[in-house]
Amino acid sequence: MTAEKKMTAQAKIREKILASVREYYNSAFAAKNKFIPGDKINYGGRFFDETELINLVDASLDFWLTTGRYCSEFESSFTDFLGVKYCSLTNSGSSANLLAFMALTSAKLGERRIRKGDEVITVAAGFPTTVAPIIQYGAVPVFVDVTLPEYNIDVSMLEKAYSKKTKAVMVAHTLGNPFDLQTVKSFCDEYNLWLIEDNCDALGSKYYINGAWKYTGTIGDIGTSSFYPPHHMTMGEGGAVYTDNPQLHRIVNSFRDWGRDCWCASGHDDTCQNRFSQQFADLPLGYDHKYVYSHFGYNLKVTEMQAAIGCAQLKKLPSFIKRRKENWQFLRGHLSDLDKYFILPEASQNSEPSWFGFLITVRESASFSRNEIVAYLEEHNIQTRMLFAGNLIKHPCFDEMRGNNELYRVVGSLDNTDRIMEQTFWLGVYPGIDEIQLNFMLTAIRDFLKIN
């Protein structure tokens, strides 16, 4: 059999396999049972069709298990969607935050690099992996409070938090609601600070700045995303780091790819045509550039199979964002008369949020607690979630650090942060929730209020 005939035969077999995958999807996943009160309403989860399964199997048939054609396709398409120049896929949103921060510690950045003992302004009311890289490296997180009902960094505290050691601001857009980027960006520009946008909960959110609407994650120096199943789109696991800065992009890729200095794509050699002709540090002249390390890095790459799922999901992302906004608005509109019981969420000024969830804070004057209404909703199979850590510095991970101003600082009070820890929860708005389920959620909330 000639090579051409062999390829044709393989293509036909592949076509049959993928047709069977489509048939399997229709049998296993396509039929959605009608919601019956008492069925579980998840706060988030996978939302997919046969395309994701077909891509997944297609990638597996190549058996190119590390980064390859689907990874390249995703990175290119994702930069087009966001309007940025560079994207680096990684294996999780947590890794994306790690890479974004570690990139700023590179000696290649000269005097702007973050060194051990330097300070990074952030908040305690969020997810721990926004803060973990700062602490693990040996920099000092400086915590400030957040505002209600936006649940984002209180920008009035930025000047008070600043010191001569401050090198960066690293904060998240809380549950899709953009923080005050205009003020934070101006503050960072004034003091020549780095700005990392943790965009893991806000993919598709927009902010109006300098006369134009821009996607969050693209306004600071580096943005990050997560593709864990409950997020706006998924690869199962997965994340991304993106930037317009070519130097930062190169450094991110170095840390992601074992710390190597070489920038050849996986499976490629000698892209620069200088593989055996350069001098690095104390190595012999001409030492193989593929094994020259400019950083102490990691292997945090994504697999082809994950990226294949992501390529299918990315094409649906605009519809996912639209549905999240609609579900959030439906809940906001139908709960508006209950503001004597709850602090209801508000979009930040100059923003168009792509919501990750619907935040509710029980008022101090209410006759019930957050724990009581959460217990009632959970008993009725409505999933709820806390606003992640609530107040991170009160968790066991801070036991050996608590009160040590050399390891972290708190500026002002964290009154709203503590209030969130005590009285805030959120409900899902992901595309898998339909109007019938939303109405069931609303009815459950009102039934609870009648009891109390």
Coordinates of C-alpha atoms in Angstrom, one line a residue:
M1 CA 0.0 0.0 0.0
T2 CA 1.4 3.4 -1.0
A3 CA 1.8 6.1 1.6
E4 CA -1.0 8.1 -0.1
K5 CA -3.4 5.1 0.0
K6 CA -2.5 4.4 3.6
M7 CA -3.3 8.0 4.6
T8 CA -6.6 7.8 2.8
A9 CA -7.5 4.6 4.6
Q10 CA -6.6 6.1 7.9
A11 CA -8.7 9.2 7.1
K12 CA -11.7 7.0 6.4
I13 CA -11.2 5.0 9.7
R14 CA -10.9 8.3 11.6
E15 CA -14.1 9.6 9.9
K16 CA -16.0 6.4 11.1
I17 CA -14.6 6.8 14.6
L18 CA -15.7 10.4 14.9
A19 CA -19.1 9.5 13.4
S20 CA -19.5 6.9 16.2
V21 CA -18.5 9.5 18.8
R22 CA -21.3 11.8 17.5
E23 CA -23.7 8.8 17.8
Y24 CA -22.4 8.1 21.3
Y25 CA -23.0 11.7 22.4
N26 CA -26.6 11.6 21.1
S27 CA -27.1 8.4 23.1
A28 CA -25.3 9.3 26.3
F29 CA -25.6 13.0 26.7
A30 CA -28.0 14.7 24.3
A31 CA -31.3 13.8 25.9
K32 CA -31.8 16.1 28.8
N33 CA -34.4 15.1 31.3
K34 CA -37.0 17.7 32.2
F35 CA -36.2 19.3 35.5
I36 CA -38.3 18.0 38.4
P37 CA -38.4 20.0 41.7
G38 CA -36.0 18.2 44.0
D39 CA -33.5 17.6 41.2
K40 CA -30.1 19.1 42.0
I41 CA -29.4 22.5 40.7
N42 CA -25.6 22.8 40.4
Y43 CA -23.9 26.2 40.8
G44 CA -21.8 25.4 37.7
G45 CA -20.5 22.6 35.5
R46 CA -19.7 21.3 32.1
F47 CA -21.9 22.7 29.2
F48 CA -21.0 20.9 26.0
D49 CA -22.3 19.0 22.9
E50 CA -20.8 16.5 20.5
T51 CA -18.2 18.9 19.2
E52 CA -16.1 18.7 22.4
L53 CA -16.2 14.9 22.4
I54 CA -15.3 14.7 18.7
N55 CA -12.3 17.1 19.2
L56 CA -11.2 15.1 22.2
V57 CA -11.1 11.8 20.3
D58 CA -9.6 13.4 17.3
A59 CA -6.7 14.7 19.3
S60 CA -6.3 11.3 21.0
L61 CA -6.0 9.6 17.6
D62 CA -3.0 11.8 16.8
F63 CA -1.5 10.5 20.0
W64 CA 0.6 13.7 20.2
L65 CA 0.0 14.0 23.9
T66 CA 1.7 17.2 24.9
T67 CA 1.2 20.6 23.3
G68 CA 0.5 20.5 19.5
R69 CA -1.8 21.7 16.8
Y70 CA -4.9 22.2 19.0
C71 CA -2.8 24.1 21.6
S72 CA -1.6 26.4 18.8
E73 CA -5.1 26.9 17.5
F74 CA -6.4 27.7 20.9
E75 CA -3.7 30.2 21.7
S76 CA -4.2 32.0 18.4
S77 CA -8.0 32.1 18.6
F78 CA -8.0 33.2 22.2
T79 CA -5.7 36.1 21.5
D80 CA -8.0 37.1 18.7
F81 CA -11.0 36.9 21.0
L82 CA -9.4 39.0 23.8
G83 CA -7.6 41.4 21.5
V84 CA -4.1 40.7 23.0
K85 CA -0.9 39.7 21.3
Y86 CA 0.3 36.7 23.3
C87 CA -1.3 33.8 25.1
S88 CA 0.4 30.9 26.9
L89 CA -1.8 27.8 27.7
T90 CA -1.1 26.1 31.0
N91 CA -2.6 23.3 33.1
S92 CA -4.8 25.3 35.5
G93 CA -5.8 28.8 36.5
S94 CA -3.8 28.4 39.6
S95 CA -0.7 27.7 37.5
A96 CA -1.6 30.7 35.4
N97 CA -1.5 32.9 38.5
L98 CA 1.8 31.3 39.5
L99 CA 3.3 31.9 36.1
A100 CA 2.0 35.5 36.0
F101 CA 3.6 36.3 39.3
M102 CA 6.8 34.4 38.8
A103 CA 7.4 36.1 35.5
L104 CA 7.7 39.4 37.4
T105 CA 10.5 38.0 39.6
S106 CA 12.8 37.3 36.6
A107 CA 16.2 38.9 36.6
K108 CA 15.6 39.8 33.0
L109 CA 13.3 42.7 34.2
G110 CA 16.2 44.4 36.0
E111 CA 15.2 46.9 38.7
R112 CA 11.5 46.3 38.1
R113 CA 11.7 42.7 39.1
I114 CA 9.9 41.6 42.3
R115 CA 12.4 40.4 44.9
K116 CA 11.8 38.6 48.2
G117 CA 10.5 41.0 50.7
D118 CA 8.9 43.3 48.2
E119 CA 5.2 44.1 48.6
V120 CA 2.2 43.3 46.5
I121 CA -1.2 44.9 47.2
T122 CA -4.1 42.5 47.1
V123 CA -7.3 41.5 49.0
A124 CA -8.1 38.7 51.5
A125 CA -11.7 38.3 50.2
G126 CA -11.0 36.0 47.3
F127 CA -9.5 32.7 46.1
P128 CA -6.2 31.7 47.8
T129 CA -4.3 31.1 44.5
T130 CA -4.3 34.9 43.8
V131 CA -2.2 35.2 47.0
A132 CA -0.3 31.9 47.2
P133 CA 2.4 32.7 44.6
I134 CA 3.2 36.0 46.5
I135 CA 3.7 34.2 49.8
Q136 CA 5.4 31.1 48.4
Y137 CA 8.0 33.2 46.6
G138 CA 8.8 35.3 49.7
A139 CA 7.2 38.6 48.8
V140 CA 4.8 40.3 51.2
P141 CA 1.0 40.5 50.4
V142 CA -0.5 43.8 51.6
F143 CA -4.2 43.2 52.3
V144 CA -6.9 45.9 51.9
D145 CA -10.6 45.7 52.3
V146 CA -13.3 45.4 49.6
T147 CA -16.5 47.4 48.9
L148 CA -20.1 46.3 49.0
P149 CA -22.1 45.7 46.9
E150 CA -19.3 45.3 44.3
Y151 CA -17.1 42.9 46.3
N152 CA -14.0 44.3 44.8
I153 CA -10.9 46.1 46.1
D154 CA -11.5 49.3 47.9
V155 CA -9.4 51.7 45.8
S156 CA -9.5 54.4 48.4
M157 CA -7.0 52.3 50.4
L158 CA -4.4 52.1 47.6
E159 CA -2.4 55.1 48.7
K160 CA -2.4 54.0 52.3
A161 CA -1.2 50.5 51.3
Y162 CA 1.7 51.9 49.2
S163 CA 5.2 51.9 50.5
K164 CA 8.7 52.1 49.0
K165 CA 8.7 48.3 48.8
T166 CA 5.5 48.1 46.7
K167 CA 6.2 46.5 43.3
A168 CA 2.8 45.2 42.1
V169 CA -1.0 45.0 42.5
M170 CA -2.5 41.5 42.0
V171 CA -6.2 41.2 42.4
A172 CA -9.2 39.3 40.9
H173 CA -12.4 40.6 39.3
T174 CA -14.8 39.1 41.8
L175 CA -17.2 36.6 40.3
G176 CA -17.0 38.4 37.0
N177 CA -17.5 42.0 38.3
P178 CA -14.6 44.1 37.2
F179 CA -12.8 46.1 39.8
D180 CA -12.1 49.8 39.3
L181 CA -9.5 49.4 36.6
Q182 CA -9.3 53.1 35.9
T183 CA -8.2 53.9 39.4
V184 CA -6.0 50.9 39.9
K185 CA -4.3 51.3 36.5
S186 CA -3.6 55.0 37.1
F187 CA -2.2 54.1 40.6
C188 CA 0.1 51.5 39.1
D189 CA 1.2 53.9 36.3
E190 CA 2.0 56.6 38.8
Y191 CA 4.2 54.4 40.9
N192 CA 5.6 52.2 38.1
L193 CA 3.9 49.1 39.5
W194 CA 3.0 45.9 37.8
L195 CA -0.7 45.0 37.5
I196 CA -1.8 41.4 37.4
E197 CA -5.5 40.9 36.6
D198 CA -6.7 37.5 37.9
N199 CA -9.4 37.1 35.3
C200 CA -10.3 33.5 36.2
D201 CA -13.8 34.3 37.2
A202 CA -14.4 37.1 34.7
L203 CA -13.7 35.8 31.2
G204 CA -15.7 38.0 28.8
S205 CA -16.3 40.9 31.2
K206 CA -15.6 44.3 29.7
Y207 CA -14.5 47.6 31.1
Y208 CA -14.6 51.1 29.6
I209 CA -11.3 52.8 29.8
N210 CA -9.5 55.5 27.8
G211 CA -12.5 55.8 25.5
A212 CA -12.9 52.1 24.6
W213 CA -14.4 48.9 25.8
K214 CA -11.8 46.3 26.6
Y215 CA -11.9 42.8 28.0
T216 CA -10.8 42.4 31.6
G217 CA -7.5 40.7 31.8
T218 CA -6.1 42.8 28.9
I219 CA -5.8 46.1 30.7
G220 CA -3.0 45.3 33.2
D221 CA 0.4 43.9 32.4
I222 CA -0.7 40.3 32.6
G223 CA -4.1 38.5 32.7
T224 CA -5.0 35.0 33.7
S225 CA -7.8 32.6 33.1
S226 CA -9.0 29.3 34.4
F227 CA -10.8 26.6 32.4
Y228 CA -11.9 24.4 35.3
P229 CA -15.4 23.0 34.7
P230 CA -17.5 25.6 36.5
H231 CA -15.8 28.5 34.8
H232 CA -17.0 30.4 31.7
M233 CA -15.5 27.7 29.5
T234 CA -13.7 24.5 30.3
M235 CA -10.9 22.1 29.3
G236 CA -11.5 20.0 32.3
E237 CA -8.4 21.4 33.8
G238 CA -6.5 24.2 32.1
G239 CA -5.6 27.9 32.2
A240 CA -4.0 30.7 30.3
V241 CA -1.7 33.7 30.8
Y242 CA -1.9 36.6 28.3
T243 CA -0.2 39.9 27.7
D244 CA 0.8 42.4 25.1
N245 CA 4.4 42.5 26.4
P246 CA 6.7 40.3 24.4
Q247 CA 9.3 40.1 27.1
L248 CA 6.8 39.0 29.7
H249 CA 5.4 36.4 27.3
R250 CA 8.9 34.9 26.7
I251 CA 9.5 34.8 30.5
V252 CA 6.1 33.2 31.2
N253 CA 6.9 30.5 28.6
S254 CA 10.3 29.9 30.1
F255 CA 8.9 29.4 33.6
R256 CA 6.1 27.2 32.1
D257 CA 8.6 25.0 30.1
W258 CA 11.0 23.9 32.8
G259 CA 12.7 27.3 33.0
R260 CA 14.5 26.8 29.7
D261 CA 16.0 29.7 27.7
C262 CA 15.0 28.1 24.3
W263 CA 11.7 29.1 22.8
C264 CA 11.3 26.3 20.2
A265 CA 7.8 24.8 20.2
S266 CA 7.3 21.3 21.4
G267 CA 8.7 18.9 18.8
H268 CA 10.7 21.5 17.0
D269 CA 14.5 22.1 17.1
D270 CA 16.8 25.0 16.2
T271 CA 14.1 27.5 15.3
C272 CA 16.6 30.3 15.8
Q273 CA 19.4 28.6 13.8
N274 CA 21.8 29.2 16.7
R275 CA 21.2 26.0 18.8
F276 CA 24.9 25.1 19.0
S277 CA 26.7 28.5 18.6
Q278 CA 25.8 30.6 21.7
Q279 CA 27.5 31.4 25.0
F280 CA 25.5 31.3 28.2
A281 CA 26.8 32.0 31.7
D282 CA 29.6 29.6 32.6
L283 CA 28.6 26.9 30.1
P284 CA 30.9 25.8 27.3
L285 CA 30.5 27.7 24.1
G286 CA 27.9 26.1 21.9
Y287 CA 26.2 24.2 24.6
D288 CA 22.8 22.8 23.3
H289 CA 20.4 25.7 23.7
K290 CA 17.5 23.3 24.3
Y291 CA 19.1 22.5 27.6
V292 CA 20.0 26.0 28.8
Y293 CA 17.9 27.2 31.7
S294 CA 17.4 30.9 32.4
H295 CA 15.0 30.4 35.3
F296 CA 14.1 27.8 37.9
G297 CA 10.9 26.8 36.2
Y298 CA 8.3 24.0 36.1
N299 CA 6.5 21.9 33.6
L300 CA 3.0 23.5 33.6
K301 CA 2.0 22.8 30.0
V302 CA -1.5 21.7 28.9
T303 CA -2.2 18.6 26.9
E304 CA -3.5 18.4 23.3
M305 CA -6.6 16.7 24.5
Q306 CA -7.5 19.5 26.9
A307 CA -6.8 22.1 24.2
A308 CA -9.0 20.2 21.8
I309 CA -11.9 20.6 24.1
G310 CA -11.0 24.2 24.7
C311 CA -11.1 24.9 20.9
A312 CA -14.7 23.7 20.8
Q313 CA -15.7 25.6 23.9
L314 CA -14.1 28.8 22.7
K315 CA -16.4 29.0 19.7
K316 CA -19.4 28.9 22.1
L317 CA -18.0 31.3 24.6
P318 CA -20.0 34.3 23.4
S319 CA -23.3 32.4 23.8
F320 CA -22.1 31.2 27.3
I321 CA -21.4 34.8 28.3
K322 CA -24.8 35.9 27.0
R323 CA -26.6 33.2 29.0
R324 CA -24.8 34.0 32.2
K325 CA -25.7 37.7 31.9
E326 CA -29.4 36.8 31.3
N327 CA -29.5 34.4 34.2
W328 CA -27.9 36.9 36.5
Q329 CA -30.3 39.7 35.4
F330 CA -33.3 37.3 35.9
L331 CA -32.3 36.7 39.5
R332 CA -31.5 40.4 40.1
G333 CA -34.8 41.5 38.8
H334 CA -36.9 39.0 40.7
L335 CA -35.1 39.6 44.0
S336 CA -35.1 43.4 43.9
D337 CA -38.0 43.6 46.3
L338 CA -36.1 41.7 48.9
D339 CA -33.4 44.3 49.6
K340 CA -34.6 44.7 53.2
Y341 CA -33.2 41.2 53.8
F342 CA -30.3 41.1 51.4
I343 CA -27.5 43.3 50.0
L344 CA -27.9 42.5 46.3
P345 CA -24.9 42.7 43.9
E346 CA -24.3 45.7 41.7
A347 CA -22.1 45.9 38.6
S348 CA -19.1 48.2 39.0
Q349 CA -19.2 51.6 37.1
N350 CA -18.0 51.5 33.5
S351 CA -18.3 47.8 33.3
E352 CA -20.2 45.0 31.5
P353 CA -19.7 41.9 33.7
S354 CA -19.7 38.4 32.5
W355 CA -21.0 36.9 35.7
F356 CA -19.6 33.8 37.4
G357 CA -22.3 33.8 40.1
F358 CA -25.0 35.8 41.9
L359 CA -23.7 37.1 45.2
I360 CA -26.1 37.6 48.2
T361 CA -25.2 39.1 51.5
V362 CA -27.6 38.7 54.4
R363 CA -28.3 42.0 56.1
E364 CA -27.4 42.3 59.8
S365 CA -31.0 43.4 60.5
A366 CA -32.4 40.1 59.1
S367 CA -34.0 37.6 61.5
F368 CA -31.9 34.8 60.0
S369 CA -28.3 34.1 59.3
R370 CA -26.4 33.2 56.1
N371 CA -25.9 29.7 57.5
E372 CA -29.7 29.2 58.0
I373 CA -30.7 30.2 54.4
V374 CA -27.8 28.2 52.9
A375 CA -28.8 25.1 54.9
Y376 CA -32.4 25.5 53.6
L377 CA -31.3 25.9 50.0
E378 CA -29.0 23.0 50.2
E379 CA -31.7 20.8 51.7
H380 CA -33.7 21.7 48.6
N381 CA -30.8 20.6 46.3
I382 CA -29.8 24.1 45.3
Q383 CA -26.1 24.3 45.4
T384 CA -24.5 27.3 47.1
R385 CA -21.0 28.6 47.5
M386 CA -19.2 31.0 49.8
L387 CA -17.2 33.8 48.3
F388 CA -14.2 31.5 48.4
A389 CA -11.9 32.2 51.4
G390 CA -14.1 34.9 52.9
N391 CA -11.2 36.3 54.8
L392 CA -8.1 34.3 53.8
I393 CA -5.9 35.4 56.7
K394 CA -8.2 33.6 59.1
H395 CA -7.6 30.2 57.5
P396 CA -5.3 27.5 58.9
C397 CA -2.8 28.3 56.1
F398 CA -2.0 31.5 58.0
D399 CA -1.5 29.8 61.4
E400 CA 2.3 30.0 61.3
M401 CA 2.2 33.6 59.9
R402 CA -0.6 35.2 61.7
G403 CA 0.3 38.6 63.2
N404 CA 3.8 38.6 61.6
N405 CA 4.1 42.0 59.8
E406 CA 7.3 40.8 58.0
L407 CA 5.3 38.1 56.2
Y408 CA 2.1 40.1 55.4
R409 CA 0.5 43.4 56.2
V410 CA -3.1 44.5 56.7
V411 CA -3.9 48.2 55.9
G412 CA -7.0 49.6 57.6
S413 CA -9.8 47.3 58.7
L414 CA -11.1 44.3 56.9
D415 CA -14.7 44.9 58.1
N416 CA -16.4 44.2 54.8
T417 CA -14.1 41.2 54.3
D418 CA -15.2 39.8 57.6
R419 CA -18.8 40.6 56.8
I420 CA -18.5 38.6 53.6
M421 CA -17.0 35.7 55.6
E422 CA -20.0 35.7 57.9
Q423 CA -23.0 36.6 55.8
T424 CA -22.3 36.2 52.0
F425 CA -23.0 33.3 49.7
W426 CA -23.7 32.9 46.0
L427 CA -25.9 31.0 43.5
G428 CA -25.1 29.7 40.1
V429 CA -25.9 31.4 36.8
Y430 CA -24.1 29.1 34.4
P431 CA -25.6 28.2 31.0
G432 CA -26.9 24.8 32.3
I433 CA -29.4 26.6 34.5
D434 CA -32.7 27.4 32.7
E435 CA -35.6 29.6 33.6
I436 CA -37.5 26.7 35.2
Q437 CA -34.6 26.1 37.6
L438 CA -34.2 29.9 38.2
N439 CA -37.8 30.1 39.2
F440 CA -37.4 27.1 41.6
M441 CA -34.5 28.9 43.2
L442 CA -36.5 32.1 43.6
T443 CA -39.5 30.2 45.1
A444 CA -37.2 28.4 47.6
I445 CA -35.8 31.8 48.7
R446 CA -39.3 33.2 49.2
D447 CA -40.5 30.1 51.0
F448 CA -37.6 30.4 53.4
L449 CA -38.4 34.0 54.1
K450 CA -42.0 33.1 55.0
I451 CA -40.7 30.6 57.6
N452 CA -38.6 33.3 59.1

